[in-house]
Short mmCIF file of C-alpha atoms in Angstrom, two decimals:
data_model
loop_
_atom_site.label_atom_id
_atom_site.label_comp_id
_atom_site.label_asym_id
_atom_site.label_seq_id
_atom_site.Cartn_x
_atom_site.Cartn_y
_atom_site.Cartn_z
CA MET A 24 4.36 -0.99 -13.98
CA ALA A 25 1.96 1.73 -12.89
CA SER A 26 3.48 2.65 -9.54
CA ALA A 27 1.76 6.03 -9.12
CA ASN A 28 0.24 6.64 -5.70
CA LYS A 29 1.99 3.68 -4.09
CA ARG A 30 3.19 4.45 -0.58
CA LEU A 31 6.76 3.41 0.25
CA LEU A 32 8.21 3.48 3.75
CA LEU A 33 12.01 3.54 3.73
CA VAL A 34 13.85 2.69 6.95
CA GLU A 35 17.51 3.63 6.44
CA ASP A 36 19.89 5.47 8.78
CA ASP A 37 22.51 6.35 6.15
CA ARG A 38 21.32 9.78 4.98
CA ALA A 39 23.09 9.62 1.60
CA ILE A 40 21.62 6.22 0.77
CA ALA A 41 18.18 7.31 1.99
CA GLU A 42 18.23 10.37 -0.27
CA LEU A 43 19.39 8.28 -3.24
CA VAL A 44 16.66 5.69 -2.74
CA LYS A 45 14.03 8.38 -2.17
CA PHE A 46 15.03 10.17 -5.38
CA HIS A 47 14.77 7.09 -7.58
CA PHE A 48 11.48 5.84 -6.11
CA THR A 49 9.90 9.29 -6.25
CA ARG A 50 10.90 9.52 -9.89
CA ALA A 51 9.30 6.08 -10.43
CA GLY A 52 6.01 7.46 -9.08
CA TYR A 53 6.05 6.37 -5.45
CA THR A 54 5.13 8.52 -2.46
CA VAL A 55 8.13 8.02 -0.15
CA THR A 56 8.28 8.45 3.62
CA SER A 57 11.61 7.76 5.32
CA THR A 58 12.93 7.35 8.83
CA PRO A 59 16.27 6.16 10.27
CA ASN A 60 14.63 4.71 13.38
CA GLY A 61 12.99 1.34 13.98
CA GLU A 62 10.62 2.54 16.69
CA GLU A 63 9.41 5.41 14.54
CA ALA A 64 8.98 3.00 11.63
CA LEU A 65 6.52 0.95 13.68
CA ILE A 66 4.43 4.09 14.25
CA LEU A 67 4.64 5.14 10.60
CA VAL A 68 3.51 1.72 9.40
CA ASP A 69 0.23 2.23 11.25
CA GLU A 70 -0.07 5.88 10.22
CA ILE A 71 0.60 5.74 6.48
CA ARG A 72 -0.21 2.07 5.76
CA PRO A 73 2.60 1.63 3.21
CA ASP A 74 2.24 -0.62 0.19
CA LEU A 75 5.93 -1.52 0.41
CA LEU A 76 8.62 -1.40 3.09
CA ILE A 77 12.33 -1.10 2.30
CA LEU A 78 14.22 -1.93 5.45
CA ASP A 79 17.90 -1.66 6.31
CA TRP A 80 19.26 -4.43 8.50
CA MET A 81 21.34 -2.13 10.74
CA ILE A 82 19.21 0.82 11.89
CA GLU A 83 18.76 2.91 15.01
CA GLY A 84 16.65 1.47 17.81
CA ILE A 85 15.00 -1.80 16.83
CA SER A 86 17.15 -3.70 14.32
CA GLY A 87 15.79 -4.27 10.84
CA ILE A 88 15.66 -8.02 11.36
CA GLU A 89 13.67 -7.62 14.59
CA LEU A 90 11.35 -5.04 13.02
CA CYS A 91 10.64 -7.44 10.18
CA ARG A 92 9.87 -10.20 12.69
CA MET A 93 7.51 -7.92 14.65
CA LEU A 94 5.61 -6.84 11.54
CA ARG A 95 5.14 -10.43 10.42
CA ARG A 96 3.54 -11.27 13.78
CA LYS A 97 0.90 -8.52 13.48
CA PRO A 98 -2.22 -9.47 11.47
CA GLY A 99 -2.39 -6.03 9.84
CA THR A 100 1.17 -6.22 8.48
CA ALA A 101 1.69 -9.97 8.12
CA ASN A 102 1.48 -9.64 4.32
CA LEU A 103 3.20 -6.26 3.94
CA PRO A 104 5.80 -6.55 1.13
CA ILE A 105 9.26 -6.12 2.69
CA LEU A 106 12.54 -5.72 0.84
CA MET A 107 15.59 -5.78 3.08
CA LEU A 108 18.82 -3.83 2.46
CA THR A 109 22.08 -4.78 4.10
CA ALA A 110 25.84 -4.62 3.85
CA ARG A 111 25.88 -8.20 5.13
CA GLY A 112 26.31 -10.33 2.03
CA GLU A 113 27.00 -13.72 3.55
CA GLU A 114 24.62 -16.50 2.54
CA GLU A 115 23.78 -17.24 6.19
CA ASP A 116 22.72 -13.62 6.73
CA ARG A 117 20.61 -13.64 3.56
CA LEU A 118 18.87 -16.83 4.64
CA ARG A 119 18.25 -15.40 8.11
CA GLY A 120 16.65 -12.31 6.59
CA LEU A 121 14.41 -14.37 4.32
CA ASP A 122 13.51 -16.76 7.14
CA THR A 123 12.46 -13.79 9.25
CA GLY A 124 9.91 -12.85 6.62
CA ALA A 125 11.59 -10.53 4.10
CA ASP A 126 10.24 -10.98 0.57
CA ASP A 127 13.56 -10.09 -1.04
CA PHE A 128 17.08 -9.21 0.01
CA ILE A 129 19.57 -6.87 -1.68
CA THR A 130 23.13 -6.17 -0.55
CA LYS A 131 25.01 -2.86 -0.51
CA PRO A 132 26.38 -1.37 -2.67
CA PHE A 133 23.45 -1.73 -5.05
CA SER A 134 22.13 -0.25 -8.27
CA PRO A 135 19.16 2.08 -7.56
CA LYS A 136 17.56 0.96 -10.84
CA GLU A 137 17.87 -2.67 -9.78
CA LEU A 138 16.34 -1.80 -6.40
CA VAL A 139 13.31 -0.19 -8.07
CA ALA A 140 12.96 -3.20 -10.36
CA ARG A 141 13.25 -5.67 -7.48
CA ALA A 142 10.65 -3.70 -5.51
CA ALA A 143 8.32 -3.85 -8.51
CA ALA A 144 8.86 -7.60 -8.74
CA VAL A 145 8.02 -8.03 -5.06
CA LEU A 146 4.79 -6.07 -5.51
CA ARG A 147 3.82 -8.11 -8.57
CA ARG A 148 4.38 -11.31 -6.64
CA VAL A 149 2.96 -10.37 -3.24
CA ARG A 150 0.26 -7.81 -4.13
CA PRO A 151 -0.51 -8.18 -7.84
CA ALA A 152 -3.43 -5.72 -7.74
CA LEU A 153 -1.05 -2.90 -6.82
CA ALA A 154 1.28 -3.70 -9.69
CA ALA A 155 -1.44 -3.75 -12.30
CA GLU A 156 -2.09 -1.00 -14.82
CA SER A 157 -5.78 -1.80 -14.64
CA LEU A 158 -8.19 -3.31 -12.14
CA GLY A 159 -11.36 -5.24 -12.84
CA TYR A 160 -14.18 -6.88 -10.91
CA GLY A 161 -17.86 -7.61 -11.46
CA GLY A 162 -18.10 -5.82 -14.80
CA LEU A 163 -16.03 -2.87 -13.58
CA ASP A 164 -12.79 -1.93 -15.36
CA MET A 165 -10.46 0.77 -14.02
CA ASP A 166 -7.61 2.09 -16.16
CA LEU A 167 -5.15 3.45 -13.61
CA ALA A 168 -2.94 5.22 -16.15
CA ALA A 169 -5.78 6.97 -17.98
CA HIS A 170 -7.80 7.48 -14.77
CA ARG A 171 -10.93 6.06 -16.41
CA VAL A 172 -13.63 3.67 -15.25
CA ARG A 173 -16.07 1.59 -17.29
CA ARG A 174 -18.92 -0.64 -16.20
CA ASP A 175 -19.99 -3.25 -18.72
CA GLY A 176 -18.27 -1.15 -21.38
CA THR A 177 -20.00 2.12 -20.47
CA SER A 178 -17.91 5.04 -19.22
CA VAL A 179 -18.46 5.98 -15.56
CA PRO A 180 -17.60 9.60 -14.67
CA LEU A 181 -16.10 9.81 -11.19
CA GLY A 182 -14.70 12.61 -9.06
CA PRO A 183 -11.18 12.22 -7.60
CA THR A 184 -12.41 10.98 -4.21
CA GLU A 185 -14.87 8.50 -5.69
CA PHE A 186 -12.10 7.23 -7.97
CA ARG A 187 -9.78 6.61 -5.00
CA LEU A 188 -12.61 4.98 -3.07
CA LEU A 189 -13.48 2.65 -5.92
CA ARG A 190 -9.80 1.85 -6.48
CA HIS A 191 -9.46 0.81 -2.85
CA PHE A 192 -12.48 -1.48 -3.19
CA LEU A 193 -11.18 -2.95 -6.46
CA GLU A 194 -7.84 -3.75 -4.85
CA ASN A 195 -9.70 -5.62 -2.10
CA PRO A 196 -12.90 -7.06 -3.66
CA GLY A 197 -15.28 -8.70 -1.22
CA ARG A 198 -13.49 -7.38 1.85
CA VAL A 199 -15.56 -5.40 4.34
CA PHE A 200 -14.14 -2.03 5.43
CA SER A 201 -15.38 0.07 8.32
CA ARG A 202 -15.93 3.78 7.81
CA GLN A 203 -12.76 4.48 9.80
CA GLN A 204 -10.71 2.09 7.67
CA LEU A 205 -11.99 3.75 4.50
CA LEU A 206 -11.24 7.16 5.97
CA ASP A 207 -7.67 6.10 6.74
CA ALA A 208 -7.11 4.49 3.34
CA VAL A 209 -8.75 7.06 1.06
CA TRP A 210 -8.43 10.33 2.95
CA ARG A 211 -5.06 9.42 4.56
CA HIS A 212 -5.69 10.50 8.17
CA ASN A 213 -7.13 13.93 7.41
CA GLU A 214 -8.36 14.88 10.87
CA ASP A 215 -10.82 17.42 9.44
CA ILE A 216 -12.83 14.71 7.70
CA GLU A 217 -15.75 13.18 9.62
CA LEU A 218 -16.94 9.58 9.39
CA ARG A 219 -20.22 10.63 7.80
CA THR A 220 -18.21 12.00 4.86
CA VAL A 221 -17.56 8.37 3.90
CA ASP A 222 -21.30 7.76 3.60
CA VAL A 223 -21.69 10.84 1.38
CA HIS A 224 -19.03 9.64 -1.06
CA ILE A 225 -20.37 6.06 -1.00
CA ARG A 226 -23.74 7.45 -2.11
CA ARG A 227 -22.05 9.43 -4.89
CA LEU A 228 -20.13 6.37 -6.01
CA ARG A 229 -23.29 4.25 -6.06
CA LEU A 230 -25.12 6.91 -8.05
CA ALA A 231 -22.31 7.04 -10.62
CA LEU A 232 -22.08 3.24 -10.93
CA GLY A 233 -25.85 2.85 -11.33
CA GLU A 234 -27.83 -0.34 -10.82
CA PRO A 235 -27.43 -3.04 -9.74
CA ASP A 236 -25.71 -1.82 -6.59
CA ILE A 237 -22.31 -3.46 -6.34
CA VAL A 238 -21.27 -1.61 -3.16
CA ARG A 239 -22.79 -3.62 -0.33
CA THR A 240 -23.67 -2.17 3.07
CA VAL A 241 -22.75 -4.55 5.89
CA ARG A 242 -24.80 -3.66 8.95
CA SER A 243 -22.69 -2.54 11.93
CA ALA A 244 -19.52 -3.23 9.94
CA GLY A 245 -19.15 -0.97 6.90
CA TYR A 246 -19.02 -1.45 3.14
CA ALA A 247 -17.71 -3.96 0.63
CA LEU A 248 -17.45 -4.28 -3.15
CA ASP A 249 -19.46 -7.43 -3.72
CA ALA A 250 -20.64 -8.55 -7.16
CA GLU A 251 -21.84 -11.87 -5.74
CA GLY A 252 -24.27 -10.06 -3.46
CA VAL A 253 -26.04 -8.42 -6.41
CA ALA A 254 -29.37 -10.03 -7.14
#
């Protein structure tokens, strides 16, 4: 699994366990943000837009089970992959966690290697594009490991920002993103970047990809990767 650049939010109030989990996921190629607090986790979910949430049942503030329920009610996080950790191993507790919306459930003590593997399995099942080693759409092929892009078999040279921008589109083909959403996803809340910067990099991406133009402008809305809209 090519897990590089995936964003993991870990919500765990046991410092030793948090450090252990962070170490193993960082080594597996994830970017890990951690917090022991449920309220702070809600803020971080909006700020970093994690690809995966690992959530302890018993945490400070909002409980893990309640936090899971709240995230499932919000349209923006309804499909966020969630793996729940707990010392509660009873079948009734496991069923309650899954009924609340967790995608998987692992009890303490656990093997860190198993946790990484279970997280990878959740991503493959819930968000297969993120678990892939390559992405493809409309004649475009992106090799995530080699950091290469081809269109109809021809190599496409891209700068780092254009690569991240295209990757975001390839993970969400056909979906329309506003400039602000692209700024948040590709530039990760860099306050020094202006909205018009998105337009500049869209133009560069279009120039690199050539004709026909697969990046569609949606008036008053933003941009989308749309092969069907190409004449």
